Each structure stands twice: as C-alpha cells, then as structure tokens.
Coordinates of N, CA and C in Angstrom, one line a residue:
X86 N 83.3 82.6 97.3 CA 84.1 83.8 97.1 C 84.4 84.1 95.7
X87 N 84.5 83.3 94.9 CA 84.7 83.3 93.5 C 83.5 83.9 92.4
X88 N 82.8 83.1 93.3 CA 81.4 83.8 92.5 C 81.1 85.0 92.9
X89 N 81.5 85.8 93.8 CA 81.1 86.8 94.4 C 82.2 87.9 93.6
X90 N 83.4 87.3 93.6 CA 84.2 88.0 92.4 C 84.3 88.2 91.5
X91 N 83.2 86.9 90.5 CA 82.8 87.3 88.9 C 81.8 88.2 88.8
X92 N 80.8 88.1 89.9 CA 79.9 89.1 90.1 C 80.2 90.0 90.0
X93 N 80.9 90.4 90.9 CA 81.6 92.0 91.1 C 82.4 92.6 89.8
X94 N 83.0 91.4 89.0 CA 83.9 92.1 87.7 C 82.5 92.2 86.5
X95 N 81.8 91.5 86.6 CA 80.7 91.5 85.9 C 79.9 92.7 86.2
X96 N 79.9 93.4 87.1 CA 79.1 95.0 87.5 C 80.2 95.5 87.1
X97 N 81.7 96.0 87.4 CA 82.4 96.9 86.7 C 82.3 96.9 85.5
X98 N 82.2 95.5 84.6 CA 82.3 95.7 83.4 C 80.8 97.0 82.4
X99 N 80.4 97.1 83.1 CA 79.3 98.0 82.8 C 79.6 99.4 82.8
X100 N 80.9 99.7 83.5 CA 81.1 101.1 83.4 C 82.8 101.0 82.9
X101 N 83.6 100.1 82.4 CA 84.8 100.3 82.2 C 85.2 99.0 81.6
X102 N 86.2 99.3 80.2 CA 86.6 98.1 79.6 C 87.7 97.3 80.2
X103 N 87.7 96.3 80.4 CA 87.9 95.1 81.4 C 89.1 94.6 80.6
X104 N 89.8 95.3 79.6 CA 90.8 94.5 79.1 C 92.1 95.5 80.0
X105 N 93.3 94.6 80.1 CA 94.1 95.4 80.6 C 95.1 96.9 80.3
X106 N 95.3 96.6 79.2 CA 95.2 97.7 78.2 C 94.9 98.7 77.9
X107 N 93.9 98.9 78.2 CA 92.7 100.3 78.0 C 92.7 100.3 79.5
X108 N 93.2 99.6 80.2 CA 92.6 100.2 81.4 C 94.3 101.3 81.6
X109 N 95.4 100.5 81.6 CA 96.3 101.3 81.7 C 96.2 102.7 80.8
X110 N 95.6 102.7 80.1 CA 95.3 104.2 78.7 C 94.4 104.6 80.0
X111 N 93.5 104.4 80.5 CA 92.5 105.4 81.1 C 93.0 105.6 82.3
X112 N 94.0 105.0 83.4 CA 94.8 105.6 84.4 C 95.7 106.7 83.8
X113 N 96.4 106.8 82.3 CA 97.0 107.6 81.9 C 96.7 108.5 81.5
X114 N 95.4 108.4 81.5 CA 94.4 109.7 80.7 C 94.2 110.7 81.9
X115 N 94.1 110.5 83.1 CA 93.2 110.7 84.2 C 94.9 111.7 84.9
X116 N 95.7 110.9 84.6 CA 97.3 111.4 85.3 C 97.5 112.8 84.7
X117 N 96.9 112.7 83.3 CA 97.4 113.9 82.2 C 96.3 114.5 82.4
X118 N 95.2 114.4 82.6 CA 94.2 115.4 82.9 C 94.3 116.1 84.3
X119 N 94.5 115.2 85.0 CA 95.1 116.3 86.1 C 96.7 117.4 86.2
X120 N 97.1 116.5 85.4 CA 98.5 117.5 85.4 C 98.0 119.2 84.5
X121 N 97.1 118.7 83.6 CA 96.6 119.9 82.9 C 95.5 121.0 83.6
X122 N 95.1 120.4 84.6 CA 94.2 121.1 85.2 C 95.5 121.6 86.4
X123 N 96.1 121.4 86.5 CA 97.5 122.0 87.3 C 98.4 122.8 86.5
X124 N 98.5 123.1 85.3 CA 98.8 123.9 84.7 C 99.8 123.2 83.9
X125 N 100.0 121.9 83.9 CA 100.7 121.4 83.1 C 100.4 120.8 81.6
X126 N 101.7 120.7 80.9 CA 101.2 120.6 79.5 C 102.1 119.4 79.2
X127 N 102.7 118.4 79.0 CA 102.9 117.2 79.2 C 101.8 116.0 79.2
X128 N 100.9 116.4 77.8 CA 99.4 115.3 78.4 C 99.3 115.2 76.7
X129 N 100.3 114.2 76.1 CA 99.7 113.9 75.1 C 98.2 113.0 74.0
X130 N 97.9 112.4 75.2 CA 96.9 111.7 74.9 C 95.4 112.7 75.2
X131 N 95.2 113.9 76.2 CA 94.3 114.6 76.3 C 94.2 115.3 74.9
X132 N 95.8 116.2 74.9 CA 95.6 116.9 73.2 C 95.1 116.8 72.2
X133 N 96.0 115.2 72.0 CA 95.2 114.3 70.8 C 93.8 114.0 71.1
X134 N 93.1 113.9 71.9 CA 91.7 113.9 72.2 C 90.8 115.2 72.4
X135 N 91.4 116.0 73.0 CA 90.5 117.5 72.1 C 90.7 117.9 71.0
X136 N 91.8 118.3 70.6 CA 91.7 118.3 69.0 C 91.1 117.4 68.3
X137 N 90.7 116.2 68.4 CA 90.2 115.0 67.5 C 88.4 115.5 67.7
X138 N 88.2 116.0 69.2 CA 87.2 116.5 69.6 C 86.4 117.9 69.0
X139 N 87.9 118.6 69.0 CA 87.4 120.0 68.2 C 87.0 121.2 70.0
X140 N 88.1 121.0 71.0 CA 87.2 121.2 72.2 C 89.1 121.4 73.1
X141 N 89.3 122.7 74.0 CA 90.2 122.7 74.4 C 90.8 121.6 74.8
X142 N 92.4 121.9 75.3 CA 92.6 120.6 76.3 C 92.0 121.0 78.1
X143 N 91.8 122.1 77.9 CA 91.2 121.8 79.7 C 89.8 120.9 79.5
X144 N 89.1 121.7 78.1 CA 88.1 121.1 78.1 C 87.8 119.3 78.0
X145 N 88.7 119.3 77.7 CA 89.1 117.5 77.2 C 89.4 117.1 79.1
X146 N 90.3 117.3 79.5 CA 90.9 117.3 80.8 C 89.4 116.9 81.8
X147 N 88.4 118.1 81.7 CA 87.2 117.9 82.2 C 86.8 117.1 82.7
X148 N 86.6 116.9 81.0 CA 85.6 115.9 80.6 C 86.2 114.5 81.1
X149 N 87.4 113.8 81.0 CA 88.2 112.6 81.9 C 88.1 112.6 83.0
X150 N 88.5 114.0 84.0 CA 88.4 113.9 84.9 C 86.7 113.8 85.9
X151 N 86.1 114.2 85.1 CA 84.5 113.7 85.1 C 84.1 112.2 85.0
X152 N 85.0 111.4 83.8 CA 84.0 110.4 83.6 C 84.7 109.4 84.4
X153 N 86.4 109.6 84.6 CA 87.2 108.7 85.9 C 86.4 108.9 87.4
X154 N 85.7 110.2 87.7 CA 85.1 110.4 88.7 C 83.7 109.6 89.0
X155 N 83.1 109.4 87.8 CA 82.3 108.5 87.8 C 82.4 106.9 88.1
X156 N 83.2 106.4 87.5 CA 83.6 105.4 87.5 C 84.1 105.2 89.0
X157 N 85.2 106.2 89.7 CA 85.6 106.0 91.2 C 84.2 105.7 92.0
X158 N 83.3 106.5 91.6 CA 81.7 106.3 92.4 C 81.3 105.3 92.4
X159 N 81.6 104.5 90.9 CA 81.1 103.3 90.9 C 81.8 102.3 91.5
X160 N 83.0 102.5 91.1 CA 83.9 101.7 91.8 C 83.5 101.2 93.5
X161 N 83.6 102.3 93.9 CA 83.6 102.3 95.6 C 81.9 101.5 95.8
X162 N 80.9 101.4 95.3 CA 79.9 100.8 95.3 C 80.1 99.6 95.3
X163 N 80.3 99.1 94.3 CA 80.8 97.6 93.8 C 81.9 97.0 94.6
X164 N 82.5 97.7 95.0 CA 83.6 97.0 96.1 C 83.0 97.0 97.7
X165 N 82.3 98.1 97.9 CA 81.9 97.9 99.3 C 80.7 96.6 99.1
X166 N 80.3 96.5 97.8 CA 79.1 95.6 97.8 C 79.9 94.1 97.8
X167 N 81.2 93.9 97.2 CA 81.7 92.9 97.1 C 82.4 92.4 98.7
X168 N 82.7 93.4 99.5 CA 83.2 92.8 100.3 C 82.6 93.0 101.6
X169 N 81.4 93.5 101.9 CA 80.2 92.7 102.1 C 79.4 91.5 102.3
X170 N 79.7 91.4 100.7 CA 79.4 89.5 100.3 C 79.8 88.7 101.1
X171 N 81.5 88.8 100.9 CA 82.2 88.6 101.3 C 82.4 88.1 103.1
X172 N 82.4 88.9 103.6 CA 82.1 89.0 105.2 C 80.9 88.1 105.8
X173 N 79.7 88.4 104.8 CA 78.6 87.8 105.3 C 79.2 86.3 104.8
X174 N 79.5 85.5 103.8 CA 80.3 84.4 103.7 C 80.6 83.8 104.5
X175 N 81.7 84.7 105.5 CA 83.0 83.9 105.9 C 82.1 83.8 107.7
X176 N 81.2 84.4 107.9 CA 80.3 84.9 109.0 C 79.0 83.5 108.9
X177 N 78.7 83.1 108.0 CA 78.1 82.3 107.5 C 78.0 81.0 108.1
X178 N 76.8 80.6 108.9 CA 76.9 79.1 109.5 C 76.4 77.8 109.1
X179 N 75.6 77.8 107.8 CA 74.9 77.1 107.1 C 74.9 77.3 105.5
X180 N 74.3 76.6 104.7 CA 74.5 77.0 103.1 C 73.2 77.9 102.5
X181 N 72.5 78.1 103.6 CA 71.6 79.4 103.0 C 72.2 80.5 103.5
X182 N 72.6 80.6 104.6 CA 73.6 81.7 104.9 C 74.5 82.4 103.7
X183 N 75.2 81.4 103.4 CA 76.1 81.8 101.9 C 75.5 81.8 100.7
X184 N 74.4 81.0 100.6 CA 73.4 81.7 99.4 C 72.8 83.2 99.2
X185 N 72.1 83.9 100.8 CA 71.9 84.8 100.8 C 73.0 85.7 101.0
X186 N 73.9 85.5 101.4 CA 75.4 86.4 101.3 C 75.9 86.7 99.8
X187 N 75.8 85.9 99.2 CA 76.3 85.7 97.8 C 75.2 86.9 97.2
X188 N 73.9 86.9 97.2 CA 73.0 87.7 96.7 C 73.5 88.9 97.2
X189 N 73.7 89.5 98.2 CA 74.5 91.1 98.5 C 75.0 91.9 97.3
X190 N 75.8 91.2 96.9 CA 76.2 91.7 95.6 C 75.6 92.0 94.3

C-alpha cells in the first residue's frame, strides 16, 4: 500500500509542486480566481500576477482557473488509479496478485 502511495505522489508530482506551501498559494490562487470571475475584487495574489503579466485580472483569473482545472483532471486520474491499486491488493490472494495490483498504478 505504501508503494502504491509513493507511486501515486510521484505522478502528481509531475503536474504540481509537492511542497506544502505552494500548494496552499495555489488553493488560494484558484479561491481568488473564482471570486473574480464572480465579480469580485478581493484577489490579491491574481492582481499581482497580471500586472507582473502585463494581462487583465480576469485574464489572469482564466488562466488559474484553467491550469487548477487541469490539474483536478489529473488529479481524479491518479487517484482513481491509486485506489484501484489499492482494491486489487487488498482483493489479492497470492504475491503475484499484489505484484500485478501494484503495477495498476
């Protein structure tokens, strides 16, 4: 199960930085891009990022809410793949059973 978990952090890490940190900045990024595409203006981190862009804030807004949308896609891949694994594992009656369960992912 563990291995099947580094696996799976080891595919996210491909589409999203894995420190915790940045990950809170890009949940906040995604909050304020939607508040702006609702007409709200309370999104200082979008601002600062079109202007540094040279590119409205809806256009900024967009563009987050585009690449968070990406990442949800990938997300939902990677987790249905992980717990999958998972299942096949725990379903598992022998140790090639969980060898080829483990590859799923």
């Amino acid at each position: 199960m563990a291995e099947i978990d580094r696996h799976a952090e080891n595919l996210r890490a491909a589409y999203v930085t894995v420190t915790p940190g940045q990950a809170l900045v890009y949940e906040q990024k995604r909050r304020e891009a939607e508040a702006v595409m609702s007409g709200g203006t309370d999104a200082p981190h979008i601002a600062a990022e079109a202007e540094m862009n040279g590119i409205s804030i809806e256009e900024q807004a967009r563009a987050v809410i585009a690449a968070s949308d990406k990442w949800r896609a990938a997300s939902v891949a990677i987790e249905t793949r992980r717990l999958s694994a998972k299942a096949a594992v725990r379903a598992a009656t022998n140790p090639a059973d969980i060898e080829a369960a483990t590859a799923l992912i």
